[in-house]
PDB file of C-alpha atoms in Angstrom:
ATOM      1  CA  THR A  39      56.992  -3.120 -19.996  1.00 54.00           C
ATOM      2  CA  PRO A  40      54.679  -0.093 -21.270  1.00 57.00           C
ATOM      3  CA  LYS A  41      51.719  -2.219 -20.887  1.00 57.00           C
ATOM      4  CA  GLU A  42      52.282  -2.743 -17.141  1.00 57.00           C
ATOM      5  CA  GLU A  43      52.905   0.750 -16.334  1.00 57.00           C
ATOM      6  CA  ARG A  44      49.416   1.688 -17.928  1.00 58.00           C
ATOM      7  CA  MET A  45      47.650  -0.730 -15.319  1.00 57.00           C
ATOM      8  CA  THR A  46      46.048   0.835 -12.456  1.00 58.00           C
ATOM      9  CA  VAL A  47      45.708  -0.793  -8.987  1.00 56.00           C
ATOM     10  CA  PRO A  48      42.782   0.240  -6.779  1.00 57.00           C
ATOM     11  CA  SER A  49      44.319   1.989  -3.654  1.00 56.00           C
ATOM     12  CA  LEU A  50      43.801   0.223  -0.725  1.00 58.00           C
ATOM     13  CA  ASP A  51      44.012   3.614   1.625  1.00 61.00           C
ATOM     14  CA  ARG A  52      40.603   5.079   0.478  1.00 62.00           C
ATOM     15  CA  PRO A  53      37.160   3.296   1.212  1.00 62.00           C
ATOM     16  CA  PRO A  54      35.177   2.475  -1.493  1.00 61.00           C
ATOM     17  CA  ARG A  55      32.748   5.036  -2.787  1.00 63.00           C
ATOM     18  CA  ARG A  56      29.224   4.646  -1.053  1.00 61.00           C
ATOM     19  CA  ALA A  57      25.796   6.232  -2.394  1.00 57.00           C
ATOM     20  CA  ALA A  58      25.339   9.790  -1.269  1.00 53.00           C
ATOM     21  CA  PRO A  59      22.912   9.870   1.491  1.00 52.00           C
ATOM     22  CA  ALA A  60      19.014  11.525   0.420  1.00 62.00           C
ATOM     23  CA  ARG A  61      19.337  15.043   0.693  1.00 80.00           C
ATOM     24  CA  PRO A  62      17.317  16.050   3.981  1.00 67.00           C
ATOM     25  CA  ASP A  63      14.907  18.379   1.952  1.00 87.00           C
ATOM     26  CA  LEU A  64      14.151  15.543  -0.191  1.00 93.00           C
ATOM     27  CA  VAL A  65      13.341  13.208   2.532  1.00 95.00           C
ATOM     28  CA  LEU A  66      11.143  15.820   3.968  1.00 96.00           C
ATOM     29  CA  ARG A  67       9.314  16.010   0.853  1.00 96.00           C
ATOM     30  CA  ARG A  68       8.962  12.560   0.743  1.00 96.00           C
ATOM     31  CA  THR A  69       8.009  12.307   4.162  1.00 97.00           C
ATOM     32  CA  ALA A  70       5.293  15.023   4.199  1.00 98.00           C
ATOM     33  CA  VAL A  71       3.759  13.367   1.083  1.00 98.00           C
ATOM     34  CA  VAL A  72       3.435  10.026   2.585  1.00 98.00           C
ATOM     35  CA  TYR A  73       1.899  11.795   5.845  1.00 98.00           C
ATOM     36  CA  VAL A  74      -0.566  13.954   3.721  1.00 98.00           C
ATOM     37  CA  VAL A  75      -1.708  10.520   1.818  1.00 98.00           C
ATOM     38  CA  ALA A  76      -2.092   8.624   5.425  1.00 97.00           C
ATOM     39  CA  VAL A  77      -4.454  11.540   6.545  1.00 97.00           C
ATOM     40  CA  LEU A  78      -6.390  11.230   3.096  1.00 97.00           C
ATOM     41  CA  VAL A  79      -6.795   7.618   3.604  1.00 96.00           C
ATOM     42  CA  HIS A  80      -7.933   7.783   7.546  1.00 94.00           C
ATOM     43  CA  GLY A  81     -10.350  10.488   6.182  1.00 94.00           C
ATOM     44  CA  ALA A  82     -11.642   7.779   3.651  1.00 94.00           C
ATOM     45  CA  ASP A  83     -12.191   5.368   6.374  1.00 92.00           C
ATOM     46  CA  HIS A  84     -14.064   7.920   8.268  1.00 90.00           C
ATOM     47  CA  LEU A  85     -16.292   8.428   4.926  1.00 91.00           C
ATOM     48  CA  ARG A  86     -16.911   4.773   4.896  1.00 92.00           C
ATOM     49  CA  ARG A  87     -17.497   4.511   8.405  1.00 89.00           C
ATOM     50  CA  GLY A  88     -20.385   7.205   8.202  1.00 88.00           C
ATOM     51  CA  VAL A  89     -19.933  10.835   8.851  1.00 83.00           C
ATOM     52  CA  ASP A  90     -22.645  10.601  11.337  1.00 86.00           C
ATOM     53  CA  VAL A  91     -20.645   8.194  13.443  1.00 85.00           C
ATOM     54  CA  VAL A  92     -18.235  10.677  15.273  1.00 87.00           C
ATOM     55  CA  THR A  93     -18.860  13.702  17.359  1.00 88.00           C
ATOM     56  CA  THR A  94     -18.822  17.228  15.585  1.00 90.00           C
ATOM     57  CA  GLN A  95     -15.592  17.575  17.802  1.00 93.00           C
ATOM     58  CA  VAL A  96     -14.074  14.351  16.085  1.00 90.00           C
ATOM     59  CA  ARG A  97     -15.083  15.676  12.383  1.00 91.00           C
ATOM     60  CA  SER A  98     -13.964  19.067  13.138  1.00 93.00           C
ATOM     61  CA  ALA A  99     -10.338  18.328  14.480  1.00 93.00           C
ATOM     62  CA  GLY A 100     -10.004  15.993  11.281  1.00 92.00           C
ATOM     63  CA  GLN A 101     -10.756  18.998   8.958  1.00 94.00           C
ATOM     64  CA  VAL A 102      -8.515  21.264  10.728  1.00 96.00           C
ATOM     65  CA  GLN A 103      -5.749  18.541  10.700  1.00 95.00           C
ATOM     66  CA  LEU A 104      -6.088  17.950   7.026  1.00 96.00           C
ATOM     67  CA  LEU A 105      -6.053  21.945   6.554  1.00 97.00           C
ATOM     68  CA  VAL A 106      -2.746  22.367   8.345  1.00 97.00           C
ATOM     69  CA  ALA A 107      -1.298  19.375   7.005  1.00 98.00           C
ATOM     70  CA  LEU A 108      -1.934  20.649   3.440  1.00 98.00           C
ATOM     71  CA  ILE A 109      -0.567  23.972   4.868  1.00 98.00           C
ATOM     72  CA  VAL A 110       2.618  22.021   5.779  1.00 98.00           C
ATOM     73  CA  LEU A 111       2.805  20.388   2.772  1.00 98.00           C
ATOM     74  CA  VAL A 112       2.906  23.290   0.497  1.00 97.00           C
ATOM     75  CA  LEU A 113       5.630  24.766   2.813  1.00 97.00           C
ATOM     76  CA  VAL A 114       7.989  21.456   2.483  1.00 97.00           C
ATOM     77  CA  LEU A 115       7.158  21.484  -1.421  1.00 96.00           C
ATOM     78  CA  ARG A 116       8.504  25.494  -1.626  1.00 95.00           C
ATOM     79  CA  GLY A 117      11.388  24.686   0.512  1.00 93.00           C
ATOM     80  CA  HIS A 118      10.155  27.564   2.988  1.00 94.00           C
ATOM     81  CA  ARG A 119      12.288  28.145   5.939  1.00 94.00           C
ATOM     82  CA  TRP A 120       9.398  27.311   8.200  1.00 96.00           C
ATOM     83  CA  ALA A 121       8.887  23.850   6.524  1.00 96.00           C
ATOM     84  CA  PRO A 122      11.082  21.838   9.261  1.00 96.00           C
ATOM     85  CA  ALA A 123       9.683  23.332  12.344  1.00 97.00           C
ATOM     86  CA  ALA A 124       6.101  23.083  10.959  1.00 98.00           C
ATOM     87  CA  SER A 125       6.591  19.453  10.058  1.00 98.00           C
ATOM     88  CA  THR A 126       7.875  18.781  13.473  1.00 98.00           C
ATOM     89  CA  ALA A 127       5.232  20.534  15.092  1.00 97.00           C
ATOM     90  CA  LEU A 128       2.717  18.914  13.252  1.00 98.00           C
ATOM     91  CA  GLY A 129       3.989  15.316  12.969  1.00 97.00           C
ATOM     92  CA  PHE A 130       4.613  15.023  16.609  1.00 98.00           C
ATOM     93  CA  THR A 131       1.480  16.773  17.765  1.00 97.00           C
ATOM     94  CA  SER A 132      -0.792  14.900  14.869  1.00 96.00           C
ATOM     95  CA  ALA A 133       0.352  11.511  16.586  1.00 97.00           C
ATOM     96  CA  ALA A 134      -0.081  12.220  20.125  1.00 96.00           C
ATOM     97  CA  LEU A 135      -3.370  13.768  19.558  1.00 94.00           C
ATOM     98  CA  PHE A 136      -4.485  10.934  16.997  1.00 93.00           C
ATOM     99  CA  VAL A 137      -3.497   8.224  19.804  1.00 94.00           C
ATOM    100  CA  ALA A 138      -5.816  10.035  22.356  1.00 93.00           C
ATOM    101  CA  VAL A 139      -8.675  10.186  19.929  1.00 92.00           C
ATOM    102  CA  HIS A 140      -8.610   6.574  18.539  1.00 91.00           C
ATOM    103  CA  PHE A 141      -6.508   4.376  20.597  1.00 91.00           C
ATOM    104  CA  LEU A 142      -7.565   5.398  24.340  1.00 89.00           C
ATOM    105  CA  PRO A 143     -10.744   4.127  25.840  1.00 89.00           C
ATOM    106  CA  ARG A 144     -13.684   6.703  24.970  1.00 87.00           C
ATOM    107  CA  TRP A 145     -13.008   9.599  27.335  1.00 89.00           C
ATOM    108  CA  GLY A 146     -15.166  12.648  25.773  1.00 89.00           C
ATOM    109  CA  SER A 147     -16.556  14.428  22.900  1.00 89.00           C
ATOM    110  CA  PHE A 148     -13.033  14.203  21.342  1.00 87.00           C
ATOM    111  CA  SER A 149     -12.825  10.674  21.691  1.00 85.00           C
ATOM    112  CA  ASP A 150     -13.466   8.192  18.756  1.00 85.00           C
ATOM    113  CA  SER A 151     -12.342   5.035  20.529  1.00 84.00           C
ATOM    114  CA  PHE A 152     -11.192   1.851  18.835  1.00 86.00           C
ATOM    115  CA  THR A 153     -10.560   0.320  22.036  1.00 86.00           C
ATOM    116  CA  GLY A 154     -12.385  -0.019  25.317  1.00 76.00           C
ATOM    117  CA  SER A 155     -16.170  -1.189  26.016  1.00 72.00           C
ATOM    118  CA  ARG A 156     -17.682   1.525  23.803  1.00 74.00           C
ATOM    119  CA  VAL A 157     -15.791   1.137  20.318  1.00 80.00           C
ATOM    120  CA  GLY A 158     -16.582   3.333  17.137  1.00 76.00           C
ATOM    121  CA  PRO A 159     -19.451   2.114  15.090  1.00 80.00           C
ATOM    122  CA  ASN A 160     -17.866   0.450  11.938  1.00 86.00           C
ATOM    123  CA  VAL A 161     -14.393   0.241  13.324  1.00 88.00           C
ATOM    124  CA  THR A 162     -12.719  -2.503  11.137  1.00 88.00           C
ATOM    125  CA  ALA A 163      -9.258  -4.097  10.322  1.00 90.00           C
ATOM    126  CA  LEU A 164      -8.938  -0.927   7.848  1.00 92.00           C
ATOM    127  CA  SER A 165      -9.784   1.434  10.278  1.00 91.00           C
ATOM    128  CA  TRP A 166      -6.615   0.001  12.495  1.00 93.00           C
ATOM    129  CA  VAL A 167      -4.423  -0.112   9.615  1.00 95.00           C
ATOM    130  CA  ALA A 168      -4.978   3.222   8.433  1.00 95.00           C
ATOM    131  CA  ALA A 169      -4.874   4.661  12.081  1.00 94.00           C
ATOM    132  CA  ILE A 170      -1.282   2.882  12.915  1.00 96.00           C
ATOM    133  CA  VAL A 171      -0.027   4.119   9.304  1.00 97.00           C
ATOM    134  CA  GLU A 172      -1.472   7.653  10.169  1.00 96.00           C
ATOM    135  CA  VAL A 173       0.204   7.638  13.762  1.00 97.00           C
ATOM    136  CA  ALA A 174       3.654   6.372  12.284  1.00 98.00           C
ATOM    137  CA  ALA A 175       3.563   8.876   9.236  1.00 98.00           C
ATOM    138  CA  GLY A 176       2.993  11.459  11.889  1.00 98.00           C
ATOM    139  CA  LEU A 177       6.324  10.631  14.056  1.00 98.00           C
ATOM    140  CA  ALA A 178       8.089  10.159  11.111  1.00 98.00           C
ATOM    141  CA  LEU A 179       7.087  13.510   9.643  1.00 98.00           C
ATOM    142  CA  GLY A 180       7.954  15.166  13.250  1.00 98.00           C
ATOM    143  CA  TRP A 181      11.316  13.225  13.256  1.00 98.00           C
ATOM    144  CA  VAL A 182      12.825  13.807   9.855  1.00 97.00           C
ATOM    145  CA  GLY A 183      11.266  17.605  10.316  1.00 97.00           C
ATOM    146  CA  ALA A 184      13.364  17.735  13.568  1.00 96.00           C
ATOM    147  CA  ARG A 185      16.264  16.214  11.991  1.00 95.00           C
ATOM    148  CA  ALA A 186      16.165  19.106   8.891  1.00 93.00           C
ATOM    149  CA  TYR A 187      15.187  21.945  11.617  1.00 93.00           C
ATOM    150  CA  SER A 188      18.803  20.926  13.184  1.00 91.00           C
ATOM    151  CA  ARG A 189      20.703  20.976  10.208  1.00 86.00           C
ATOM    152  CA  SER A 190      19.391  24.367   9.099  1.00 75.00           C
TER     153      SER A 190
END
């Protein structure tokens, strides 16, 4: 009958449609924003703890890190061709240095240790959460940047 001819049967050969994966540039943008927010939250924790409780070297390293993070964020948001490589370098380097500064026992003037016998002043659970999130965000930025770089 004519009515039966108009009915359509879903094809069994074709797999069901899936949502398209997020665009790599969008993922990199979001990850870079999350990373900068994590750096700012960690910086706010340093202000809470007192700017005088860390060495000049630690304070200067944090300021350089924030400056580089903002530069990389601008590169990412503008879609610059160097954005993936810069994100990879910043993310992995930042995570490694952050672990050395905060998670290892005190080892020198670039240390603001959260562990060991000489823990930095005013370290709280908030300090730990901010630190762990910043390391995770750095690793994520490095990973996403590396994947974007390999696709370019």
